[in-house]
XYZ file of C-alpha atoms in Angstrom:
501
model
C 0.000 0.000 0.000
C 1.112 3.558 -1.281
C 2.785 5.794 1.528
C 1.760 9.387 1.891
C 3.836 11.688 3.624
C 3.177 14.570 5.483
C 6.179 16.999 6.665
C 5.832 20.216 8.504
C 9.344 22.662 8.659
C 10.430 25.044 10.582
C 6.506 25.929 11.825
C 6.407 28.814 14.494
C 3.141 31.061 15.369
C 2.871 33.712 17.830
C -0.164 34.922 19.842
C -0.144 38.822 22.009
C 2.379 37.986 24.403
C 3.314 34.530 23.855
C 5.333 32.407 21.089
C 3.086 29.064 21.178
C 5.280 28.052 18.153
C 9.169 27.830 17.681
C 10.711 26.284 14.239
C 8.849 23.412 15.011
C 9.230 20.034 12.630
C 6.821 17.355 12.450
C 6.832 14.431 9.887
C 4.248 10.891 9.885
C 3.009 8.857 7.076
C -0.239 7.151 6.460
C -0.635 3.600 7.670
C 0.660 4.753 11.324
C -0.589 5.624 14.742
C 2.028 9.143 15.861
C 1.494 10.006 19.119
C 2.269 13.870 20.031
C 2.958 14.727 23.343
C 3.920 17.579 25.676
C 3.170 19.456 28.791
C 0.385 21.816 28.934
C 1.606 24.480 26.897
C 4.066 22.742 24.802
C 2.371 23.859 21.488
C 1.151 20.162 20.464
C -2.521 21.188 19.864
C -1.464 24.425 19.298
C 0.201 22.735 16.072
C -1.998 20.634 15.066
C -4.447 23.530 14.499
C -2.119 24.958 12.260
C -2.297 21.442 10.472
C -5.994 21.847 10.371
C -6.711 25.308 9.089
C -7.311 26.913 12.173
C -4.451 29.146 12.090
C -3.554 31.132 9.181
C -0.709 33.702 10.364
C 2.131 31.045 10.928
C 5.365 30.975 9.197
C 6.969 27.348 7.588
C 6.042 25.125 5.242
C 3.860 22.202 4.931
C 4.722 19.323 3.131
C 2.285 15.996 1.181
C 4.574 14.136 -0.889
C 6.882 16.419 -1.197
C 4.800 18.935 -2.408
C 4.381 21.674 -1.383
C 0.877 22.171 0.545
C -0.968 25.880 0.900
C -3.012 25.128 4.095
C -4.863 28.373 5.334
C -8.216 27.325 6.373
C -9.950 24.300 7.657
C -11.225 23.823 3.902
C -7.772 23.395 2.604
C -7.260 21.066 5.439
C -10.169 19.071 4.287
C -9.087 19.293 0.499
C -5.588 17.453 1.218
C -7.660 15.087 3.377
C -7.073 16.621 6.684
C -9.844 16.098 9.896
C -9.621 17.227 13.459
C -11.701 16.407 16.361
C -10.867 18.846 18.938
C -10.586 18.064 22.710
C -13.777 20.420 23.606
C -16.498 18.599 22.141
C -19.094 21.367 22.673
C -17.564 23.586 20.843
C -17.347 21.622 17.732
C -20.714 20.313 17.796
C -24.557 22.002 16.932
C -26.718 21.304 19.700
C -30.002 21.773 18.646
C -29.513 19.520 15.122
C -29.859 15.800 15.506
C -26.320 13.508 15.935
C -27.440 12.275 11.713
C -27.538 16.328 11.179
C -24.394 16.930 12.721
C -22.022 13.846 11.409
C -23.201 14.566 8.055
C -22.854 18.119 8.461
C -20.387 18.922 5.735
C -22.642 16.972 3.418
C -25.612 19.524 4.049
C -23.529 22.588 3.737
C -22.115 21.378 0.637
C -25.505 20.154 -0.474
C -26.804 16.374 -1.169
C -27.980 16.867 -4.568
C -26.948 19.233 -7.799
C -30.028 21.875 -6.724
C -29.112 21.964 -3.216
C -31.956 19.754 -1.671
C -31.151 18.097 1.340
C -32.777 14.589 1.520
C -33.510 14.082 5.311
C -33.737 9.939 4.584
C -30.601 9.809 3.007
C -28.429 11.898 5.648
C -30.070 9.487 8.773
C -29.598 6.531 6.637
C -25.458 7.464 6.070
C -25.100 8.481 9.962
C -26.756 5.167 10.974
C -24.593 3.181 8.350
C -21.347 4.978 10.108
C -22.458 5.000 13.642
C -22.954 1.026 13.249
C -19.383 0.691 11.236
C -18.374 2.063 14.703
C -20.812 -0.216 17.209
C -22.184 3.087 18.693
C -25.432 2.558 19.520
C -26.833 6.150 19.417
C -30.342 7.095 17.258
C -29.531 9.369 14.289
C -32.236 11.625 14.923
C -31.335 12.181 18.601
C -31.090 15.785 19.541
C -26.900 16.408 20.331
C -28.241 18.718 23.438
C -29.502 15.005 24.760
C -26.071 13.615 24.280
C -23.498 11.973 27.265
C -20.039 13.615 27.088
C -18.537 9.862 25.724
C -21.520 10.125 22.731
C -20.443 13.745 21.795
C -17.416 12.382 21.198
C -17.660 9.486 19.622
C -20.548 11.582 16.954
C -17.587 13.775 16.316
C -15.419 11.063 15.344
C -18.221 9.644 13.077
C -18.224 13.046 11.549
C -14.460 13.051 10.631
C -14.675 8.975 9.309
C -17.239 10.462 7.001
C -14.839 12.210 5.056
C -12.293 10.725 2.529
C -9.335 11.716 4.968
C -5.770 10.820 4.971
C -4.784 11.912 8.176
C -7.205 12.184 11.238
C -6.155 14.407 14.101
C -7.826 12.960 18.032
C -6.854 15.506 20.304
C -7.510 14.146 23.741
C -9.591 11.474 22.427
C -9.969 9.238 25.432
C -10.239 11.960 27.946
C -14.673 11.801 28.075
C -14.966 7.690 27.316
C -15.368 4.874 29.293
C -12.915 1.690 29.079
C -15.343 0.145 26.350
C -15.579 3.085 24.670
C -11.841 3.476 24.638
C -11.733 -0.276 23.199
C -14.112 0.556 20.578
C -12.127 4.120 19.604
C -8.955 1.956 19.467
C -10.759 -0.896 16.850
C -11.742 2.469 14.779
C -8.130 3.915 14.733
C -6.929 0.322 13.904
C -9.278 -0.241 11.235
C -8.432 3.256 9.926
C -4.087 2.182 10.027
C -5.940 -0.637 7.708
C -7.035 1.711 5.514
C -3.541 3.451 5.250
C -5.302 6.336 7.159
C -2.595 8.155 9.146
C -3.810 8.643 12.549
C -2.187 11.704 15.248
C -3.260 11.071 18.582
C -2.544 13.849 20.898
C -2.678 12.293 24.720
C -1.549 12.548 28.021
C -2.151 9.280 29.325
C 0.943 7.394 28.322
C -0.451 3.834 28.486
C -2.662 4.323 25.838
C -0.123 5.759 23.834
C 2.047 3.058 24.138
C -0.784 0.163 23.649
C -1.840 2.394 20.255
C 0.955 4.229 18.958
C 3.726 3.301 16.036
C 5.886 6.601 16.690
C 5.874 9.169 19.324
C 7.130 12.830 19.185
C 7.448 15.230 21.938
C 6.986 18.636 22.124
C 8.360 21.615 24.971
C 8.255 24.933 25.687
C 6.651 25.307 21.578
C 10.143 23.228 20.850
C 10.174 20.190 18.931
C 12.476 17.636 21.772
C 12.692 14.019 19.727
C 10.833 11.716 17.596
C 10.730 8.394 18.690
C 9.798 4.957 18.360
C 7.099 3.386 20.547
C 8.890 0.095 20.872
C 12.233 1.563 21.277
C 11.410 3.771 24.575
C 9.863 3.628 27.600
C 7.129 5.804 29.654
C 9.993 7.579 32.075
C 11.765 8.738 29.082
C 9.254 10.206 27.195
C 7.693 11.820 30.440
C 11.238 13.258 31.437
C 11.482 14.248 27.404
C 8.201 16.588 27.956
C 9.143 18.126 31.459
C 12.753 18.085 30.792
C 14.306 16.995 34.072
C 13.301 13.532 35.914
C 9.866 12.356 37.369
C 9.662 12.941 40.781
C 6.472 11.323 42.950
C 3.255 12.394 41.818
C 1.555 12.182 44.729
C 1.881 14.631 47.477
C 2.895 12.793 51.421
C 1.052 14.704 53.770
C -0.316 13.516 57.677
C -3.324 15.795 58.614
C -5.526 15.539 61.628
C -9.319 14.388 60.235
C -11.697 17.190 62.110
C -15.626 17.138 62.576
C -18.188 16.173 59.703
C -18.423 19.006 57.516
C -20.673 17.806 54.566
C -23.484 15.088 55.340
C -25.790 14.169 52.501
C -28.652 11.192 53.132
C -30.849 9.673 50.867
C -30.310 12.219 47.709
C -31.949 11.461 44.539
C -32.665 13.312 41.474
C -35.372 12.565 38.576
C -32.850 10.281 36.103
C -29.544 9.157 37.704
C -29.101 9.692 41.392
C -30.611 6.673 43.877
C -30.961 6.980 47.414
C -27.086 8.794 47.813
C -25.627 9.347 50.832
C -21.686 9.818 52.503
C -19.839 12.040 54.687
C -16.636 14.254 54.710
C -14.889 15.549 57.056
C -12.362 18.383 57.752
C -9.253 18.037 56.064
C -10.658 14.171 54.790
C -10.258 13.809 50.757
C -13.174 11.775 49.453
C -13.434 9.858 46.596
C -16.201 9.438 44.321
C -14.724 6.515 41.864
C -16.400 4.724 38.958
C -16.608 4.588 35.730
C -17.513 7.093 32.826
C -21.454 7.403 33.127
C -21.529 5.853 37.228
C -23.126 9.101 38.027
C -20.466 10.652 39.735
C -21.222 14.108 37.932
C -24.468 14.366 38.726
C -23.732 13.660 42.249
C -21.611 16.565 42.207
C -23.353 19.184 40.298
C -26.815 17.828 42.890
C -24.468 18.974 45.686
C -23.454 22.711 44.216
C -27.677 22.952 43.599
C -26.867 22.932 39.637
C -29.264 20.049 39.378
C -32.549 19.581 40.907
C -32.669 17.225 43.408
C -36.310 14.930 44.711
C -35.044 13.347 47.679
C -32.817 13.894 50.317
C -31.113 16.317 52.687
C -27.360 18.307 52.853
C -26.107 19.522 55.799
C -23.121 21.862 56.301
C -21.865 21.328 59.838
C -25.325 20.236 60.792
C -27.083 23.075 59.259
C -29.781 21.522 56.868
C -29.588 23.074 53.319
C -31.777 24.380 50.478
C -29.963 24.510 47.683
C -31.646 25.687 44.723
C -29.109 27.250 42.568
C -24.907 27.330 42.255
C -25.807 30.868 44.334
C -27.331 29.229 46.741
C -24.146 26.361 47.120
C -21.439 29.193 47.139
C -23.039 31.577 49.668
C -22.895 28.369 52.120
C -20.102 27.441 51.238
C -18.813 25.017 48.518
C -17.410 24.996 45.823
C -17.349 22.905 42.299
C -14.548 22.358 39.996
C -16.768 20.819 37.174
C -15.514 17.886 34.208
C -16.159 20.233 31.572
C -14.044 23.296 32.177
C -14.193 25.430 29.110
C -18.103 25.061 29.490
C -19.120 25.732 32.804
C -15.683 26.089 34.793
C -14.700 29.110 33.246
C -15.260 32.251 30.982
C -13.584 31.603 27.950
C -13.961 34.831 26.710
C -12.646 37.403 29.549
C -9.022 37.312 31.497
C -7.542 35.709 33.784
C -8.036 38.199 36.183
C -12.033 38.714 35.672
C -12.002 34.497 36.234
C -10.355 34.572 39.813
C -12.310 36.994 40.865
C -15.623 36.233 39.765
C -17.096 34.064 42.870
C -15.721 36.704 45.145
C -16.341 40.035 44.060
C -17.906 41.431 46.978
C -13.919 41.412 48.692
C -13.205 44.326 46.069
C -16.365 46.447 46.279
C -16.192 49.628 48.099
C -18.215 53.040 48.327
C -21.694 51.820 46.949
C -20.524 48.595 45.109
C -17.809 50.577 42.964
C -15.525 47.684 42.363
C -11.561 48.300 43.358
C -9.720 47.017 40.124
C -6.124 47.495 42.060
C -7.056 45.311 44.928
C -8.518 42.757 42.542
C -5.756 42.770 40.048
C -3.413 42.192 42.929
C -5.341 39.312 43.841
C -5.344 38.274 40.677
C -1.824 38.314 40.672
C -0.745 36.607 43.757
C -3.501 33.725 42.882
C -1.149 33.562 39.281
C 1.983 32.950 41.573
C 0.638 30.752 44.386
C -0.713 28.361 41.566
C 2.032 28.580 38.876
C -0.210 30.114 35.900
C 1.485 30.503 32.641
C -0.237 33.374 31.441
C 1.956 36.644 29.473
C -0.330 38.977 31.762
C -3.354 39.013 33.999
C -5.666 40.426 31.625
C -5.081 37.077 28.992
C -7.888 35.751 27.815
C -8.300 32.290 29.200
C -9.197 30.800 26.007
C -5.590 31.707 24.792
C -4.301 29.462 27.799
C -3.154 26.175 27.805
C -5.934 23.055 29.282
C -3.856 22.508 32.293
C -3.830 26.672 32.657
C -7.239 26.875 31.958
C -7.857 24.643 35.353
C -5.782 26.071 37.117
C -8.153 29.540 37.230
C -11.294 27.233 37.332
C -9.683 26.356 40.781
C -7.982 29.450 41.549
C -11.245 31.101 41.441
C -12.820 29.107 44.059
C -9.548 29.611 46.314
C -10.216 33.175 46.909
C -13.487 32.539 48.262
C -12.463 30.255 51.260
C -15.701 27.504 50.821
C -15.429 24.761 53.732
C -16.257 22.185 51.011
C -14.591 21.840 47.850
C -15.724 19.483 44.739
C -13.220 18.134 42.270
C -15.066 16.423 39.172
C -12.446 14.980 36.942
C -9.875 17.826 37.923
C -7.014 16.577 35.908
C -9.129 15.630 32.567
C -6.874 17.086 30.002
C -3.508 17.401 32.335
C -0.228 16.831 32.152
C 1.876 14.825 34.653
C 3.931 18.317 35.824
C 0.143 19.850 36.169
C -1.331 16.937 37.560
C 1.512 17.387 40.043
C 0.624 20.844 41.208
C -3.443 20.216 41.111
C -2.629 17.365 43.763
C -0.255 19.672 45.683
C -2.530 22.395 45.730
C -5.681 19.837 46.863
C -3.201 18.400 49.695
C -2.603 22.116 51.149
C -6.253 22.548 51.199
C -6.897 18.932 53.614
C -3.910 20.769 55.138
C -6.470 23.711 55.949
C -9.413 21.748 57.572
C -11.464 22.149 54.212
C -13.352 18.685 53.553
C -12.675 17.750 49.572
C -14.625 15.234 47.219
C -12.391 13.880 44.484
C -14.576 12.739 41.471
C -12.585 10.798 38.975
C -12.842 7.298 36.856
C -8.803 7.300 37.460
C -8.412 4.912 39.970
C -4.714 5.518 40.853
C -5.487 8.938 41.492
C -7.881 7.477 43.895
C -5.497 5.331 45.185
C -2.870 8.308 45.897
C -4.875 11.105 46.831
C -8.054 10.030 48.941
C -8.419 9.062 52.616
C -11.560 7.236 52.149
C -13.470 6.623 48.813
C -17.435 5.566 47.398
C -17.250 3.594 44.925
C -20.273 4.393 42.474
C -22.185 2.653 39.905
C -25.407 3.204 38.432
C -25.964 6.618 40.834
C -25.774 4.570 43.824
C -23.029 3.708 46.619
C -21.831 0.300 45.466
C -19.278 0.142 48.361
C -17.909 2.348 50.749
C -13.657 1.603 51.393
C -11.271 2.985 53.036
C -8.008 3.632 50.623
C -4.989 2.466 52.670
C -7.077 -0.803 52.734
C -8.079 -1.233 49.256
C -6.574 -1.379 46.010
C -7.459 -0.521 41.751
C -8.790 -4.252 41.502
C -11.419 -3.743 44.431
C -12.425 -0.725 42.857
C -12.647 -1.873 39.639
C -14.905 -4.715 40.590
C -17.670 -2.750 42.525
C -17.330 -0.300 39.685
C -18.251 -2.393 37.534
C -21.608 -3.892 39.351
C -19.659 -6.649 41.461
C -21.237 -7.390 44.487
């Protein structure tokens, strides 16, 4: 089967403030799996946009065949048989068209038929036909807004196999799907190698990688660092590669003294996924909610910050029954929610870094009638930036021009200047790479280390493992086992994650 090769030379790009991209060089062929890798901030995705039309003003060249290859827009891209599915699956998707609408949503645009007519039975009858290719059981004419997370995804990937492409960008892939899902991504992106489809996975969990991948390159600092083989190098090397020194311990050692019940919840249910819910944390205890993608461990948290309604149940904060019936409601008593999807409801995309860490706390710089004190808040702002280890070229960056692992690091920076007494992690390091991952476990540590009572929701186990005191393991909305971590391990809460009794 015919090789096509793809080179990019000497690519750099610049943003206000900040050189994402320096002389970087990137070369795969179809008929491979390339893994790309870096810390948060490296410049991976940051290059793989330029790849995909996204960013026009770079400077290099771009390479199929040898030839010479004008890419400028995402419909270039598409014309040299370029696709990208982008991390942030909300952005990329129409929520009030059907999943059939939006796989086959180049189709429509370019029109079905040589007058422009768009024949409804056709376009559900092609999504179906892909959707099955992939075993995705999800009905064509199913509103996106009524999606899962792990079925945005996946309709986003059905969009991209519906195009005659060459080379298929994932960026962060894996990040919203379950284990079977994962399995059933990985038959795709085999089947597509098959096809002498070339396929860039961008990824920071390094197992995968190394189960998928062909060839690995890693990126730093907007640097390209070195192109390897997967079967010639191991995980430590390509993680000391990205952060440029050696791996130390991930997890933070710290002894704290557990205080008095903070949060008690009993018998909480909502209309569609929570059953009869209950735990406990206490002060400076770390709580785990573990289970799988779709166990119901977001809507447990979002129930607690009153962003869902709940039927059943009570909350008490240090045995003060609650009423929440709003996020207002949650932070005035005092907790606080760093949710799964952070560019969506975690922070605001469009204003700086500053405006972000200050939101949920505003009333700290108000004087004289409400006028707001823009030098108390800036400095704030600014010490937040330090104590958290922000990359950002100033404090009025806009966040979306921020890095993922940046990007959390506000959503939880802004919830740090408030002081809650109960603090909700949903998937906090979604996204993150080990040096971030690093500091977000640091940073939770210091706040057990301050009395606060945490909840840790994640489907990583050994994050469970390293970070909790005590953990609930969750399936189908309910408590399938309550353990205490020192006296567990990942097989235990595999098994009563996945319905073991």
């Amino acid at each position: 089967m015919e090789k096509t090769i793809l080179e990019m030379k000497n690519i750099s790009i610049e943003f206000p403030g900040v050189k994402a991209l320096n002389n970087v060089n990137f070369t795969t062929e179809t008929g491979t799996i390339h893994a790309l890798i870096g810390a948060n901030g490296a410049g991976k995705s940051t290059l793989m946009k330029v790849l995909a039309g996204a960013y026009n003003h770079y400077t290099g060249e771009i390479f199929i065949d040898g030839k010479k290859a004008s890419i400028k827009s995402p419909k270039d891209a598409q014309n040299y048989g370029i696709q990208i599915v982008y991390q942030e699956v909300d952005t990329a998707l129409i929520p009030y068209l059907t999943v059939g609408e939006n796989i086959m949503l180049n189709e429509m645009v370019n029109g079905m038929g040589t007058k422009q007519i768009v024949k409804w039975n056709e376009i559900h009858e092609k999504a179906t036909e892909i959707l099955a290719s992939m075993h995705v059981h999800v009905p064509s004419k199913k509103l996106v807004s009524e999606l899962t997370l792990a079925e945005k995804q996946m309709v986003l990937i059905a969009r991209s196999i519906s195009q005659q492409c060459k080379f298929l960008i994932l960026d962060e892939p894996t990040a919203p799907l379950s284990m079977s899902e994962t399995k059933e991504l990985f038959r795709i992106v085999r089947d597509l190698k098959a096809k002498n489809v070339a396929v860039i996975f961008i990824s920071h969990r390094l197992p995968e990688l190394f189960e998928i991948c062909d060839d690995i390159t890693v990126m730093r600092n907007g640097e390209f660092v070195v192109k390897e083989k997967i079967a010639e190098t191991t995980q430590n090397n390509i993680i000391e590669a990205m952060l440029g020194k050696k791996l130390e311990e991930q997890f933070p050692k710290y002894n704290v003294k557990i205080g008095d019940s903070v949060l008690t919840v009993k018998g909480l249910s909502d209309k569609e996924k929570i059953k009869d819910f209950s735990m406990y944390v206490k002060e400076g205890e770390i709580v785990g909610l573990a289970g799988l993608v779709g166990a119901g461990k977001t809507e447990i948290c979002k129930a607690l910050f009153g962003a869902s309604p709940i039927t059943a149940g009570e909350i008490y904060l240090k045995n003060n029954q609650l009423n929440l019936k709003s996020p207002y409601d949650a932070v005035r008593a005092g907790i606080a929610l760093v949710p799964e999807e952070r560019r969506k409801e975690g922070v605001l995309v469009f204003e700086s870094v500053t405006t972000n860490l200050t939101a949920p706390s505003l009333k700290k710089f108000t004087k004289y009638l409400s006028f707001l004190d823009f030098n108390s808040e800036k400095n704030a702002a600014k010490d937040m930036i330090n104590q958290l280890g922000i990359k950002t070229p100033t404090t009025e960056t806009k966040v979306q021009n921020l890095s993922g692992g940046n990007q959390q690091k506000v959503a939880i920076g802004k919830w740090l200047l408030t002081d809650a007494d109960v603090y909700i992690f949903d998937e906090p390091t979604k996204g993150v790479d080990v040096g971030a991952k690093k500091d977000i476990f640091e940073l939770i540590a210091e706040l057990a280390k301050r009395g606060k009572a945490i909840i840790y929701a994640t489907c990583e186990l050994s994050e469970i493992m390293g970070i909790t005191d005590r953990v609930y393991v969750i399936y189908d909305g309910q408590v399938a086992k309550e353990l205490e971590t020192s006296k567990t391990n990942e097989e235990e809460l595999l098994f009563y994650s996945t319905g073991g009794r």
